[in-house]
mmCIF file of C-alpha atoms in Angstrom:
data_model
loop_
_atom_site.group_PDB
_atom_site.id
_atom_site.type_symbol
_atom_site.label_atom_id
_atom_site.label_comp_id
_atom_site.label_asym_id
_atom_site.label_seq_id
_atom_site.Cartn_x
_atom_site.Cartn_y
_atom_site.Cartn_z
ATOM 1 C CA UNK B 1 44.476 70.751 43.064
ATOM 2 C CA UNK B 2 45.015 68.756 39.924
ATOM 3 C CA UNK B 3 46.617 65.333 40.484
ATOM 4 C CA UNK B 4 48.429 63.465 37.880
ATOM 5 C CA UNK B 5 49.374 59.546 37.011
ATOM 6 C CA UNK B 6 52.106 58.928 35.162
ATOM 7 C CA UNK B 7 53.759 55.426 33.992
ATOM 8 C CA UNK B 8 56.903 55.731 32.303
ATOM 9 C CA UNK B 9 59.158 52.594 31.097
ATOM 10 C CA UNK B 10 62.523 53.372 29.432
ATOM 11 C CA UNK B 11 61.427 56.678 28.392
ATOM 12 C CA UNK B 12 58.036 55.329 26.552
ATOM 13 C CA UNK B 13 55.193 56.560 28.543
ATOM 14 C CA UNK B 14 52.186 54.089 29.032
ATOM 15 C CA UNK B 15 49.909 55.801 31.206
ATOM 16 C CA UNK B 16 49.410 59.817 31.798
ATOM 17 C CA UNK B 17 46.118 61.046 32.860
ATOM 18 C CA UNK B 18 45.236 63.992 35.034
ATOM 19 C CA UNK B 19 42.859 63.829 37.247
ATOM 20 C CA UNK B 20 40.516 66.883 37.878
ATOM 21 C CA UNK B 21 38.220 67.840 40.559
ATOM 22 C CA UNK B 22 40.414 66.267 43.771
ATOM 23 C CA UNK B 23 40.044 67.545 47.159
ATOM 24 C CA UNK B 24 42.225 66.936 50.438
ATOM 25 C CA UNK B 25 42.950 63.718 50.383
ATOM 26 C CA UNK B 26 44.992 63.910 47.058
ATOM 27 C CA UNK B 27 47.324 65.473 49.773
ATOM 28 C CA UNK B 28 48.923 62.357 50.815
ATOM 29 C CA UNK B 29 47.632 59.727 48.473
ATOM 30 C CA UNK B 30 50.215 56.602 49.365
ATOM 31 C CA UNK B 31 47.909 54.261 50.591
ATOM 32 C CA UNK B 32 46.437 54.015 46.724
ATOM 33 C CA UNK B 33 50.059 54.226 45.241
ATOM 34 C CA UNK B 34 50.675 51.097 47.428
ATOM 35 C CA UNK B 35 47.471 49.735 45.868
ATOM 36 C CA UNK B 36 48.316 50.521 42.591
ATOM 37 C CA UNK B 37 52.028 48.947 42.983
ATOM 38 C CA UNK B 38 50.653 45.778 43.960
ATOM 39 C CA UNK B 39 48.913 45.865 40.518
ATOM 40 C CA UNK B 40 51.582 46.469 38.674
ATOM 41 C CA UNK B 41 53.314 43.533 40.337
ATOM 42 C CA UNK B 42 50.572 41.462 39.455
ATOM 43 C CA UNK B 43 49.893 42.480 35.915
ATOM 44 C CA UNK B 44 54.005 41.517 35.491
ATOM 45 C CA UNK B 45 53.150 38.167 36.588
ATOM 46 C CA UNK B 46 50.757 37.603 33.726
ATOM 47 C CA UNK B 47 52.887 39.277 31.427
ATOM 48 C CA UNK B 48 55.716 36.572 32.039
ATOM 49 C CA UNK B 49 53.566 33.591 32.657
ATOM 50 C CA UNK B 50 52.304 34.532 29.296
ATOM 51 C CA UNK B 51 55.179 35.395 27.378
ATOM 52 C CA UNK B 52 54.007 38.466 26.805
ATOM 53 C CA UNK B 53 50.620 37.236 25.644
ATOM 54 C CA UNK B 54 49.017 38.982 28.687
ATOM 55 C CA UNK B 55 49.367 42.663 27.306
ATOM 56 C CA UNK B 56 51.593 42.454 24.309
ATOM 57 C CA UNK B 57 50.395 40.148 21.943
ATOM 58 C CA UNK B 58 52.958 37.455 22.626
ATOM 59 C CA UNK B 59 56.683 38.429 22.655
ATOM 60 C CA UNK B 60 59.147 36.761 19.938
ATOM 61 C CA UNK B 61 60.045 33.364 20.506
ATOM 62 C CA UNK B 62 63.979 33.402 21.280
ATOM 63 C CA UNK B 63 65.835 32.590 17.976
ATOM 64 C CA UNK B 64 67.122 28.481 17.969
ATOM 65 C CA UNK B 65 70.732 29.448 18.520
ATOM 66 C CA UNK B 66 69.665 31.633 21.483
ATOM 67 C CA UNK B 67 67.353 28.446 22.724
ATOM 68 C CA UNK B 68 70.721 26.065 22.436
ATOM 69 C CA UNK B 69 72.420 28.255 24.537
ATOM 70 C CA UNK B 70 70.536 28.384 27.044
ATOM 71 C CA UNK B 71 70.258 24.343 27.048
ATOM 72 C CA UNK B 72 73.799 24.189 27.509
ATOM 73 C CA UNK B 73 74.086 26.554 29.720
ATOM 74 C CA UNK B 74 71.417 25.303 31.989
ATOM 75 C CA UNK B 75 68.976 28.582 31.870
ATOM 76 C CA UNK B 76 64.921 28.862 31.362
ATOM 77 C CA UNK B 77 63.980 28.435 27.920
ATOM 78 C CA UNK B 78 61.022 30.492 29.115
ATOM 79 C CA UNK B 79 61.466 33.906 26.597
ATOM 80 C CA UNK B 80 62.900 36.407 28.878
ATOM 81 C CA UNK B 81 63.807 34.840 32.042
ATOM 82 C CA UNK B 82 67.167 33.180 31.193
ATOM 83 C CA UNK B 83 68.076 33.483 34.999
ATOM 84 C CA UNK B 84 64.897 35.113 36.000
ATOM 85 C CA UNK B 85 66.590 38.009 37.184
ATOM 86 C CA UNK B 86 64.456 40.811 35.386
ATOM 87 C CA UNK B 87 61.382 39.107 35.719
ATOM 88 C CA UNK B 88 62.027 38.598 39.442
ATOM 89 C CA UNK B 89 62.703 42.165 39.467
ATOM 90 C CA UNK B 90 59.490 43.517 38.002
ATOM 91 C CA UNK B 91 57.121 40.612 39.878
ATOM 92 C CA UNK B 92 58.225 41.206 42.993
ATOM 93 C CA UNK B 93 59.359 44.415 45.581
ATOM 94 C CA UNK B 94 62.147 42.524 47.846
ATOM 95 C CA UNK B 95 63.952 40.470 44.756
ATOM 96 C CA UNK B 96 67.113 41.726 43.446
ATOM 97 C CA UNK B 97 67.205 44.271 41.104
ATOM 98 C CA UNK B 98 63.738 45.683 41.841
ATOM 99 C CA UNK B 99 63.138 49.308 43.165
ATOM 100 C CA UNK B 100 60.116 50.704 44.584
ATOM 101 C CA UNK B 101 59.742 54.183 45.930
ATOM 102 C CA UNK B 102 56.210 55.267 47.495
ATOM 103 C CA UNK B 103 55.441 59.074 48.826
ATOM 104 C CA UNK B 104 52.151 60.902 49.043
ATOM 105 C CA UNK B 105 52.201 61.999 45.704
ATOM 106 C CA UNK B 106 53.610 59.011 43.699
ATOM 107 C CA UNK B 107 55.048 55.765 43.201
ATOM 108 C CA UNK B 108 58.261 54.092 41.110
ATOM 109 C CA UNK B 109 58.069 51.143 40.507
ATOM 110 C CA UNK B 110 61.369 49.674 38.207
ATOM 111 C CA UNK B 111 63.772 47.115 37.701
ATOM 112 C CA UNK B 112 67.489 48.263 37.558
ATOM 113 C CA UNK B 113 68.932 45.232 35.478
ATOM 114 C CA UNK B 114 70.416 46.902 32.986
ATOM 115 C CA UNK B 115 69.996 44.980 29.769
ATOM 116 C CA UNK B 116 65.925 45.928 30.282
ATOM 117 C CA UNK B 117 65.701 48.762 28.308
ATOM 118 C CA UNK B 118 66.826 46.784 25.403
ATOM 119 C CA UNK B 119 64.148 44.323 25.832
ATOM 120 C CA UNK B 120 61.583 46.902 26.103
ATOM 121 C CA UNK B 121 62.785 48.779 22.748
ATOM 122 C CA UNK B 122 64.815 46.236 21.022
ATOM 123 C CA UNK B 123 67.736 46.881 18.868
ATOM 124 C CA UNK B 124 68.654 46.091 15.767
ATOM 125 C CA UNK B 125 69.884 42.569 16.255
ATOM 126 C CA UNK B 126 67.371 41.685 19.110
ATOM 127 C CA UNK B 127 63.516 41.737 18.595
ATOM 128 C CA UNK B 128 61.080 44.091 20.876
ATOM 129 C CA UNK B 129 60.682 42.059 23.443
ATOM 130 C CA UNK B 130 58.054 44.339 26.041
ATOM 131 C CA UNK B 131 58.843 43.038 29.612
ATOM 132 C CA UNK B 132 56.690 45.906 30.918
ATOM 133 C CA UNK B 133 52.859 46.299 29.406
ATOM 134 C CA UNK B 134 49.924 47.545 30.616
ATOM 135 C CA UNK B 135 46.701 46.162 28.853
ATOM 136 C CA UNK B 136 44.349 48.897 28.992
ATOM 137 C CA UNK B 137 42.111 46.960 31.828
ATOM 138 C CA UNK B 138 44.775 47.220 34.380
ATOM 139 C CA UNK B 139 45.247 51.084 33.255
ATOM 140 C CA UNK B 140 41.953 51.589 33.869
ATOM 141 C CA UNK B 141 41.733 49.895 37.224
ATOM 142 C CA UNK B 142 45.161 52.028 38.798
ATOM 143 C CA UNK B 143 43.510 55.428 37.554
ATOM 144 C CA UNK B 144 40.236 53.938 39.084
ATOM 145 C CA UNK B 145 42.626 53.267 42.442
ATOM 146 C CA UNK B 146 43.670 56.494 42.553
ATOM 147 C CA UNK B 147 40.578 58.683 42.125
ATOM 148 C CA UNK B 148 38.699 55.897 44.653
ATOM 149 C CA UNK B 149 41.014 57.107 47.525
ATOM 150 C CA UNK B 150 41.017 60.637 46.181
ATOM 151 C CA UNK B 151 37.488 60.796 46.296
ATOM 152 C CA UNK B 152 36.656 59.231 49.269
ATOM 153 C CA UNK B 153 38.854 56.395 50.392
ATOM 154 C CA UNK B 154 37.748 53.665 48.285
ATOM 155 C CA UNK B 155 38.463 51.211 45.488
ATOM 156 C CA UNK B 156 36.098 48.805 44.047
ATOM 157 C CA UNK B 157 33.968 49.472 46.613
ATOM 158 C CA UNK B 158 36.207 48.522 49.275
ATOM 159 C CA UNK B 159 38.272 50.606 51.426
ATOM 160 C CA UNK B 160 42.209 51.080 49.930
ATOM 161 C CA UNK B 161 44.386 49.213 52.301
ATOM 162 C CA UNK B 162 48.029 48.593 51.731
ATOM 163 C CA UNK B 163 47.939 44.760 49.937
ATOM 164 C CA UNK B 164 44.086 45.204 49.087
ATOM 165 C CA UNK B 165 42.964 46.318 45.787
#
């Protein structure tokens, strides 16, 4: 049985590995796809406490104009979290806007604002802004997750319980 793990944002895919060699317990594999969820909701939180910094580089700082109207309008200068809505959304499972979907052979993690996708692939009059990025450590670590609990039920060394990674 071949088992696969896929991370796709707006279309752009940042993580797609196969994973070969996987016996029974690749059956119903939820318990790591929790695991791995609860990374991805962490790694967001670095990614906007950073400003992108985190996995990305750094994001574009917000244009004056753009910074002045969100000072009038009583927003977060912070880039990206003018109401927080989208970063709520991708930091954690219960906020508005967020989705997440967990069965025994996957997990979907996503935000539904829609004005993400432009932030992700920017436009012509808006800089790239990535909201959602994976530094390679944290790719590592979910396909580590997954084959733990494939292979034997663990991760790190340590059994993979939901909200334990």
């Amino acid at each position: 049985m071949t088992v696969e793990i896929n991370i796709e944002v707006f279309g752009e895919k940042i993580i797609s590995r196969r994973l070969l060699r996987l016996g029974e317990r690749a059956i119903d594999a939820a318990p790591a796809f929790e695991a791995i969820a609860l990374m991805f909701y962490d790694s967001e939180k670095k990614q906007f406490a950073s400003e992108g910094v985190w996995a990305s580089g750094g994001w574009v700082p917000d244009k004056q104009a753009t910074l002045n109207e969100k000072i009038r309008g009583g927003y977060s200068t912070l880039t990206l979290q003018r109401t927080g809505a989208m970063m709520h959304s991708l930091t954690e499972p219960d906020a508005p806007f967020s989705k997440k979907r967990v069965g025994p052979d996957f997990v979907e993690v996503m935000s539904t604002v829609p004005y993400g996708k432009y932030h992700q692939k920017g436009t012509t009059k808006m800089a790239m802004r990535k909201p959602v990025e994976l530094n390679q450590a944290t790719k590592t670590a979910m396909v580590k997750i997954l084959q733990g609990w494939v292979l034997g039920g663990v991760a790190g060394g340590e059994e993979v319980v939901v909200g334990k990674i």
